[in-house]
PDB file of C-alpha atoms in Angstrom:
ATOM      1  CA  UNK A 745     -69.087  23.436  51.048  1.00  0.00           C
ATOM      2  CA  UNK A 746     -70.970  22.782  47.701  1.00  0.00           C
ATOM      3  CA  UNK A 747     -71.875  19.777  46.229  1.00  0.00           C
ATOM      4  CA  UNK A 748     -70.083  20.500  43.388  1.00  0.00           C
ATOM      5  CA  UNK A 749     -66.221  21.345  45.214  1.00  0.00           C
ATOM      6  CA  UNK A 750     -66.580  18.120  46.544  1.00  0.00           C
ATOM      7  CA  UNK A 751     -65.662  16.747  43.257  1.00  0.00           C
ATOM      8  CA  UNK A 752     -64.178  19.449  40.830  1.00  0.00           C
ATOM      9  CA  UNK A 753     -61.025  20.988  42.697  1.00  0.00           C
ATOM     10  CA  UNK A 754     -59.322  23.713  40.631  1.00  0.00           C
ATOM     11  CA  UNK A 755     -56.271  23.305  38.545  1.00  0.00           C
ATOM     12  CA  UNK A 756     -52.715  24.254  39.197  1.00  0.00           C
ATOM     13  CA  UNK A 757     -51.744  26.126  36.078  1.00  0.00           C
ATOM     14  CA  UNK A 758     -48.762  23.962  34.923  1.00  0.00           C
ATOM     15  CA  UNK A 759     -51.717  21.676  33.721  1.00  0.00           C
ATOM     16  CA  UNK A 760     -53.308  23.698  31.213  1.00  0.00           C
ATOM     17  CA  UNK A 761     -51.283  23.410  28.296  1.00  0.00           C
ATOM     18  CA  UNK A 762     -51.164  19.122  29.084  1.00  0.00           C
ATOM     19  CA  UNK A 763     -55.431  19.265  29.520  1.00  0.00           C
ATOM     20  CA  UNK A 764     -55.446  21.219  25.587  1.00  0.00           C
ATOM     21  CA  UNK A 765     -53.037  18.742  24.327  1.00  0.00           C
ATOM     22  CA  UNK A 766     -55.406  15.887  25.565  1.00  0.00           C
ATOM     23  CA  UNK A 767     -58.206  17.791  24.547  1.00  0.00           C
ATOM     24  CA  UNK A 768     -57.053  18.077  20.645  1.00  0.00           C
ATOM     25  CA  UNK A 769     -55.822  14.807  20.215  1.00  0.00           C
ATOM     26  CA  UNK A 770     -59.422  13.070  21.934  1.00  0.00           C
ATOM     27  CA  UNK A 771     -61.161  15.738  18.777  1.00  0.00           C
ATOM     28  CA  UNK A 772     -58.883  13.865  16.587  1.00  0.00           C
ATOM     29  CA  UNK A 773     -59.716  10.679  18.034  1.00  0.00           C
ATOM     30  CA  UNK A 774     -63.297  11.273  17.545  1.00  0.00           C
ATOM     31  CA  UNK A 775     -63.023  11.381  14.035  1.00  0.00           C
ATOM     32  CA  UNK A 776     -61.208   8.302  13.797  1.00  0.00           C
ATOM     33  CA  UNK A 777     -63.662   6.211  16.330  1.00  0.00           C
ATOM     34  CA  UNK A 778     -66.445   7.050  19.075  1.00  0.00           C
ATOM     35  CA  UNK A 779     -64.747   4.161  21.187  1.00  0.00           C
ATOM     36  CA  UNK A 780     -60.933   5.698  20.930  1.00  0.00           C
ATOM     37  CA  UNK A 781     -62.620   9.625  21.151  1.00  0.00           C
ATOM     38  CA  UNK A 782     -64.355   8.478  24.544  1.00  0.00           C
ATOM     39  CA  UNK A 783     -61.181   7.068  25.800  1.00  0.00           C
ATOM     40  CA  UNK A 784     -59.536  10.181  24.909  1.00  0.00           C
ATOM     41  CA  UNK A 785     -62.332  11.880  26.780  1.00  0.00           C
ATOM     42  CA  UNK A 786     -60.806   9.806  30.101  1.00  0.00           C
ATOM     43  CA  UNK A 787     -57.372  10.535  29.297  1.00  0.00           C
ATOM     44  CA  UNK A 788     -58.123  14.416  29.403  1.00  0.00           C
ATOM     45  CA  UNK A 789     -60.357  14.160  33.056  1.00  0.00           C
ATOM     46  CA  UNK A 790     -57.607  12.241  34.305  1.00  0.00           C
ATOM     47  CA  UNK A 791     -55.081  14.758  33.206  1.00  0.00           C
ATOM     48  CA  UNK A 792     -57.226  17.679  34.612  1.00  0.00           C
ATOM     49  CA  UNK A 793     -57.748  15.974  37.939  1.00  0.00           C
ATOM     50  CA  UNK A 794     -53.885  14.802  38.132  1.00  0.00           C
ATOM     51  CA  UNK A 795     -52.812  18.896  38.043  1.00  0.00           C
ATOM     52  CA  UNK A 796     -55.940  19.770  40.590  1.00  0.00           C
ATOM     53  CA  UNK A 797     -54.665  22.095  42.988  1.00  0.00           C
ATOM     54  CA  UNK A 798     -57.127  21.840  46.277  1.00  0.00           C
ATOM     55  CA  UNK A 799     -57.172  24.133  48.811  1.00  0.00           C
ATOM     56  CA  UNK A 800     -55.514  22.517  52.580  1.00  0.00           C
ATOM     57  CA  UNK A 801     -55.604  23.664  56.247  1.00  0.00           C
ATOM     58  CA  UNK A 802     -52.417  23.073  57.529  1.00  0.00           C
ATOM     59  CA  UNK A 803     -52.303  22.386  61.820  1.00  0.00           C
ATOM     60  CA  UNK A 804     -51.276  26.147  63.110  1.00  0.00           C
ATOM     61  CA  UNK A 805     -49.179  25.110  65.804  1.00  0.00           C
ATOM     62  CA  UNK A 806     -45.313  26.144  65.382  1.00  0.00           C
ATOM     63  CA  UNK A 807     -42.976  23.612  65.067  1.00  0.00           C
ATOM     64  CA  UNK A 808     -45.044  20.720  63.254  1.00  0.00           C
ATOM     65  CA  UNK A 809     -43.791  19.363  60.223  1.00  0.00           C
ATOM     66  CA  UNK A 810     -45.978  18.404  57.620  1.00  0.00           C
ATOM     67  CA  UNK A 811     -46.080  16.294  55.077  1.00  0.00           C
ATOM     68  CA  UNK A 812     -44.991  17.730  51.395  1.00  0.00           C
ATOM     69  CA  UNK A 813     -46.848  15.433  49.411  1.00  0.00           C
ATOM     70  CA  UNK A 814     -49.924  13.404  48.887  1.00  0.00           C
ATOM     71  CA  UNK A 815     -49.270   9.721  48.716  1.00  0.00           C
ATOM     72  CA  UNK A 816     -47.896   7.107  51.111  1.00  0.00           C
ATOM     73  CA  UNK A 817     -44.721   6.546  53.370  1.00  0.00           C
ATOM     74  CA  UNK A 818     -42.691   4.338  51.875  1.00  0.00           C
ATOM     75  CA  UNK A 819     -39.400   4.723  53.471  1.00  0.00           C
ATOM     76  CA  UNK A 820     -38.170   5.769  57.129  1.00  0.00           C
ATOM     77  CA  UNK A 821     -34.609   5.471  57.430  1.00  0.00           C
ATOM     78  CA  UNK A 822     -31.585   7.271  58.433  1.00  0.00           C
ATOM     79  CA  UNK A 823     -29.547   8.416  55.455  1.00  0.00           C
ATOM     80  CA  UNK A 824     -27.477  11.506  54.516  1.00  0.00           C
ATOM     81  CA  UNK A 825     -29.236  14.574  52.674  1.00  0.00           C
ATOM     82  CA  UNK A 826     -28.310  15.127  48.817  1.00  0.00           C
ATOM     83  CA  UNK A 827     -24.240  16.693  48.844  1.00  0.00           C
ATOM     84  CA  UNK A 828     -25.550  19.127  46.708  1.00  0.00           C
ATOM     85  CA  UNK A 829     -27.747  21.194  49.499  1.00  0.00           C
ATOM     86  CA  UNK A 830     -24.211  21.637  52.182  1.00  0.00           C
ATOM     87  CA  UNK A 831     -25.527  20.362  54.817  1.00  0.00           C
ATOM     88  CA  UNK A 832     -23.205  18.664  57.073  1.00  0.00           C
ATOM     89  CA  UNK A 833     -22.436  14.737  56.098  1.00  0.00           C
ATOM     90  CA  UNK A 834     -24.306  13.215  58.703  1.00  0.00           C
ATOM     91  CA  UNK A 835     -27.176  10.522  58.265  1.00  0.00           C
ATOM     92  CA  UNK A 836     -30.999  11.916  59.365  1.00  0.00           C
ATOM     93  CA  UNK A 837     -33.997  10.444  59.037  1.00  0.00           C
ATOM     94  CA  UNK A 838     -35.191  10.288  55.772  1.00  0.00           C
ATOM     95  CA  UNK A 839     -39.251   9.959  55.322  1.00  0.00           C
ATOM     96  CA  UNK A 840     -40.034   9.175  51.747  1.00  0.00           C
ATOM     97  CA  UNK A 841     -43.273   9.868  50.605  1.00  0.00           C
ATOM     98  CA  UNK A 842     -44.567   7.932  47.087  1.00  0.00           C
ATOM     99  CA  UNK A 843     -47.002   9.518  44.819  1.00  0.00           C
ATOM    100  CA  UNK A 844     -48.636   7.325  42.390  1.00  0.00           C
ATOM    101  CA  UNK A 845     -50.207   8.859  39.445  1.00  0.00           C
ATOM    102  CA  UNK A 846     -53.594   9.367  40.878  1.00  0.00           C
ATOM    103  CA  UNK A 847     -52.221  11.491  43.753  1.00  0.00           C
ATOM    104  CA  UNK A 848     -52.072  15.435  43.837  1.00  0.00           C
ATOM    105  CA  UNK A 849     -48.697  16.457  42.734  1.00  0.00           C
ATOM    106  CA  UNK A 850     -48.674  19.859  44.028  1.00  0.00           C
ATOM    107  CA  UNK A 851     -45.686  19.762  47.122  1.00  0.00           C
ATOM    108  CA  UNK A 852     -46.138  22.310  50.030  1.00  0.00           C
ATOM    109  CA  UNK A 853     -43.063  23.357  52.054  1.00  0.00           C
ATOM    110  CA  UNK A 854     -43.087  20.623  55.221  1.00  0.00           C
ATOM    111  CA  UNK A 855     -42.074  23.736  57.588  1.00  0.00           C
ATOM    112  CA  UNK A 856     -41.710  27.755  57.757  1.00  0.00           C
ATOM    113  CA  UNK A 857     -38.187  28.909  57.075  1.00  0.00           C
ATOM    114  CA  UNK A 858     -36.096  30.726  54.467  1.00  0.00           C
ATOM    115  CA  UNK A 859     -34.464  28.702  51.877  1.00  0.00           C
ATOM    116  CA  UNK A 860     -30.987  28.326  51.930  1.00  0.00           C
ATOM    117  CA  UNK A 861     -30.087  26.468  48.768  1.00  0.00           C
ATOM    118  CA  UNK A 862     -32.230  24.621  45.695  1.00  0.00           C
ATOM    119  CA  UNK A 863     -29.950  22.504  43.765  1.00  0.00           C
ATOM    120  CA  UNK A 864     -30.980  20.181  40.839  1.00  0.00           C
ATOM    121  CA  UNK A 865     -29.332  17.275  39.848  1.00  0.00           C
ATOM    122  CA  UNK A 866     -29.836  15.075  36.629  1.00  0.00           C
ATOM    123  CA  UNK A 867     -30.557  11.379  36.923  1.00  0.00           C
ATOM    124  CA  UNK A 868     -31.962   8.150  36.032  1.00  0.00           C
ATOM    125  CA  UNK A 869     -35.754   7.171  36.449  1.00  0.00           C
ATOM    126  CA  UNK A 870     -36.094   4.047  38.155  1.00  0.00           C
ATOM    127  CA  UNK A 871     -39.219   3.522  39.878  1.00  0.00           C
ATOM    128  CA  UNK A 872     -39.822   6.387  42.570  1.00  0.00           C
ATOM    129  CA  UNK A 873     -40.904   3.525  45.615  1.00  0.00           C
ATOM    130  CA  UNK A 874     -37.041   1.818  45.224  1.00  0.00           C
ATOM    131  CA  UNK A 875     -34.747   2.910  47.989  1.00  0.00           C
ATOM    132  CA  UNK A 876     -32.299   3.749  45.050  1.00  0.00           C
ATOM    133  CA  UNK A 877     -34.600   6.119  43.674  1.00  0.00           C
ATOM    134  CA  UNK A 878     -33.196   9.070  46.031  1.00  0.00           C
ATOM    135  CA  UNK A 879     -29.455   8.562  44.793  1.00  0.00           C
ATOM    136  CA  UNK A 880     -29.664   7.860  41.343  1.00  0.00           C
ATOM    137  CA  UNK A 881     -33.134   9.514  40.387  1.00  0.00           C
ATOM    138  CA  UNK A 882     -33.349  13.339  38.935  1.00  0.00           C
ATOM    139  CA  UNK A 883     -34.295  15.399  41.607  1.00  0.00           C
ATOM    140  CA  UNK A 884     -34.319  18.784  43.038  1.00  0.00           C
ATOM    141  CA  UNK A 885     -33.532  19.587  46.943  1.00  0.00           C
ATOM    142  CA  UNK A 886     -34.133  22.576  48.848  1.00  0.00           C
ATOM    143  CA  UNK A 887     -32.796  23.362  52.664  1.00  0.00           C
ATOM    144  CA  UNK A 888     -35.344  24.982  54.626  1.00  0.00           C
ATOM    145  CA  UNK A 889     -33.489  26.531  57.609  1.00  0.00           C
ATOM    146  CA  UNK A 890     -36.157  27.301  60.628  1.00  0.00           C
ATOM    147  CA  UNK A 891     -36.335  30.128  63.375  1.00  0.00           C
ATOM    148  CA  UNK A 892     -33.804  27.885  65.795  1.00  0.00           C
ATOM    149  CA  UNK A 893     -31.114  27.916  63.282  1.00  0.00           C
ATOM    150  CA  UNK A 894     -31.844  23.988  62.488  1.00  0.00           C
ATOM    151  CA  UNK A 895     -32.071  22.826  58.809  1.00  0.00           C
ATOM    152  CA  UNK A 896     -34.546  20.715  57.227  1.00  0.00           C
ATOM    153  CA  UNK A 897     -34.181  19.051  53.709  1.00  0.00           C
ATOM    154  CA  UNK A 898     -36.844  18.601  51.209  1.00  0.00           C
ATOM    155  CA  UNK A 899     -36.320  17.055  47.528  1.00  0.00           C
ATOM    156  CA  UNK A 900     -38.598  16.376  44.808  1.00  0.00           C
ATOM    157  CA  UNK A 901     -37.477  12.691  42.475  1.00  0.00           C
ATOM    158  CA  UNK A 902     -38.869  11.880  39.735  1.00  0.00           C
ATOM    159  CA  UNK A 903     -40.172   9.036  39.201  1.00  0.00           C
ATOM    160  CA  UNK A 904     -40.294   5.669  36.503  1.00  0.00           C
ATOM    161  CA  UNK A 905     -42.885   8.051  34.834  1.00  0.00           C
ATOM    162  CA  UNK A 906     -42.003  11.543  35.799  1.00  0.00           C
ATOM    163  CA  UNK A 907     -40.192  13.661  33.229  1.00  0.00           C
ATOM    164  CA  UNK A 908     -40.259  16.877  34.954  1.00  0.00           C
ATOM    165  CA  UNK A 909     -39.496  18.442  37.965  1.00  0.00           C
ATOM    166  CA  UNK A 910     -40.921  22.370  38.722  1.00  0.00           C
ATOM    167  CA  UNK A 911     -40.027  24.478  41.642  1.00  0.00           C
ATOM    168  CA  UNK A 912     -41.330  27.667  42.300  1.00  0.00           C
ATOM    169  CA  UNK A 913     -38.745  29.378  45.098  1.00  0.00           C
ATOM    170  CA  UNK A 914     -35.301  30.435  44.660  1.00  0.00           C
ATOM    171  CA  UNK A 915     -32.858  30.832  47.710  1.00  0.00           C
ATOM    172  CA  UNK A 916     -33.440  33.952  49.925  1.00  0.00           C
ATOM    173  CA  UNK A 917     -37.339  33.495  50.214  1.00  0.00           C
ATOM    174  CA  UNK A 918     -39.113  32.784  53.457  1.00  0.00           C
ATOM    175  CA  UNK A 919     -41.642  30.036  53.099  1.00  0.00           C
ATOM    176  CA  UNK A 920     -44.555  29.814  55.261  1.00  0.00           C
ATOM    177  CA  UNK A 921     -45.795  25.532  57.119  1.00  0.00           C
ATOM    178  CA  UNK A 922     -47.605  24.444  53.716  1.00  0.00           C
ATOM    179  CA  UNK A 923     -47.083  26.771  51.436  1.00  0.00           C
ATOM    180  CA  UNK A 924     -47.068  25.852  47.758  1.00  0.00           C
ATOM    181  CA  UNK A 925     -43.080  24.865  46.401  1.00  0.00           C
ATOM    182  CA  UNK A 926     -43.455  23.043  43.413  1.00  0.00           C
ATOM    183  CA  UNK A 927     -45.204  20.039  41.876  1.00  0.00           C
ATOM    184  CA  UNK A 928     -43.862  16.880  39.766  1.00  0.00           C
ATOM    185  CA  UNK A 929     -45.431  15.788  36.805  1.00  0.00           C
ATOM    186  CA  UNK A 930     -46.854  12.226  36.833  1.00  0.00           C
ATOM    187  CA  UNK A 931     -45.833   9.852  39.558  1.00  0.00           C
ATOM    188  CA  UNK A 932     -42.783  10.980  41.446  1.00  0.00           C
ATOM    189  CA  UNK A 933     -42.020  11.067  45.484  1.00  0.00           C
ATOM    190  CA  UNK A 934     -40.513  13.400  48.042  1.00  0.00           C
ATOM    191  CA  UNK A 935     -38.035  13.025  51.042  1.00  0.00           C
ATOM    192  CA  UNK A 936     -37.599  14.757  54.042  1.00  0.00           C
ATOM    193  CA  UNK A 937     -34.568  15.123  56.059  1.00  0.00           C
ATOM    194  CA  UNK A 938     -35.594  15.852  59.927  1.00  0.00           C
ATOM    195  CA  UNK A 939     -32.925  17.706  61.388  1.00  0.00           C
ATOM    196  CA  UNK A 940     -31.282  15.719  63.921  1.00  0.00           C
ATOM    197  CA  UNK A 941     -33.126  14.064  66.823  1.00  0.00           C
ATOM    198  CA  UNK A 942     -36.390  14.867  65.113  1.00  0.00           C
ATOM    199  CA  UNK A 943     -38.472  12.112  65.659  1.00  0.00           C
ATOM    200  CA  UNK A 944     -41.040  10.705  62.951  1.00  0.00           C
ATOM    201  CA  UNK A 945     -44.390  10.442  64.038  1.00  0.00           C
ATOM    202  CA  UNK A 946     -45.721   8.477  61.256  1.00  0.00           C
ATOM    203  CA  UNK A 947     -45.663   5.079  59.994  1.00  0.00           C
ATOM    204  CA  UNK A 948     -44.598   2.939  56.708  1.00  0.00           C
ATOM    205  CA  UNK A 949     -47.979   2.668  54.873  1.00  0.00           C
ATOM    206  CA  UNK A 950     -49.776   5.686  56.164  1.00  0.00           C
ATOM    207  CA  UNK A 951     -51.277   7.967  53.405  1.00  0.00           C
ATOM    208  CA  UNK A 952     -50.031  11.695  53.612  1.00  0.00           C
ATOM    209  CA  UNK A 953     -52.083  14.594  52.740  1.00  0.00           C
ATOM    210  CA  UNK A 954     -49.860  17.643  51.593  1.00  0.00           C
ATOM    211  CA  UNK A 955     -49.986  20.419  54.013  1.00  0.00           C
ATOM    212  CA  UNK A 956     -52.351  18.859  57.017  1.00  0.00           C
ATOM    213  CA  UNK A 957     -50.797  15.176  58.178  1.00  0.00           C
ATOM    214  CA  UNK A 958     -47.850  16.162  60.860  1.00  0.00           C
ATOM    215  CA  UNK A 959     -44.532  14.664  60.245  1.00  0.00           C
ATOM    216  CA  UNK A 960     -42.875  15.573  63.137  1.00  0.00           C
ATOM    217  CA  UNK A 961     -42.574  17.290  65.592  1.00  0.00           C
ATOM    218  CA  UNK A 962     -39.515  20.020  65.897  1.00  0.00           C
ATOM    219  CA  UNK A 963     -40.587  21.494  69.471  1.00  0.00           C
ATOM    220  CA  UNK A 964     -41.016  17.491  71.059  1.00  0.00           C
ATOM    221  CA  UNK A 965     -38.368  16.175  73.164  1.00  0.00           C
ATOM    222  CA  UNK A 966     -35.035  14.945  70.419  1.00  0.00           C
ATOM    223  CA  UNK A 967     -34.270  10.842  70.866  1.00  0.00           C
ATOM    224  CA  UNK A 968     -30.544  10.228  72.566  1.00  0.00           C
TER     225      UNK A 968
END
């Protein structure tokens, strides 16, 4: 790898109309004042490197579930998926991954599968780390079923700062272990429903890279 990719990671395109926005107004700012212009200058690098879109190797072995977003674990805890997706009424564990607004936003599909439903729902934006965040928060689900016939649940909240949520897939589509889904704009945080018996293999406080840290484990033994 070069120097050079090290550092500058491309950008997913849902950023370039935000980076020219940033990019105008720090040109106005310049005119105004060299100090305000070269904070405008940091406000557009930030921008560019919040929509970076890097290239991940996700594990190849079937089965593994891996994380859908960059951040943290927040949250493990059994809870029901969103009514919205029909799936049965049933708690599962929920891991909750936070992204702060330095994190890549770009969400990769946790597991291969064809996708059953996407549903959006309106909400509130409370702060994306509160466990109320995934009942009252916008968000937008999707259930993933898998080549066994279980389902798994993935949905995108926004956050105290997030205004808008994207997804890419419609129901019908096969989606391959860390594929590309959708992305969140600025500071937002995803939840995955294991199907039942699934057990987590990560930890509160462990930081998640999208597409390469494992979840879980489908093909493991289930917990009684």
């Amino acid at each position: 790898m070069r120097m050079h990719e090290t550092f500058i990671k491309p950008m997913h395109r849902e950023g370039i109309k935000f980076v020219a926005i940033f990019a105008a107004v720090t040109l106005v700012l310049f005119l105004v004042s060299d100090l305000l212009g070269w904070i405008g200058v940091g406000l557009t690098v930030w921008c560019y490197y919040f929509f970076r879109d890097p290239e991940r190797v996700t594990p190849a072995r079937p089965g593994l579930v891996v994380s859908p977003a960059d951040g943290i674990v927040s949250l493990i805890e059994p809870a029901t998926p969103p009514a919205e997706l029909g799936m049965p009424d049933v708690p599962l564990t929920r891991i909750s991954v936070f992204m702060s607004v330095f994190n890549c936003h770009v969400n990769r599909a946790p597991v291969a599968g064809e996708v059953t439903a996407v549903a959006y729902r309106p909400g509130k934006f409370f702060n994306a780390s509160l466990d109320k965040a995934s009942a009252d928060n916008e968000r937008n689900g999707l259930c993933i079923r898998v080549a066994d016939g279980r389902d798994l649940a993935v949905v995108q909240i926004a956050g105290l700062v997030a205004r808008r949520i994207v997804c890419f897939v419609s129901p019908g589509e096969a989606l391959q272990t860390g594929e590309r889904f959708g992305l969140i704009r600025f500071g937002s945080r995803l939840d995955v429903y294991l199907p039942e018996g699934v057990v987590p293999l990560v930890s509160i406080g462990q930081t998640m890279v999208a597409g390469e840290t494992v979840l879980a484990e489908l093909n493991a033994p289930t917990s009684e």
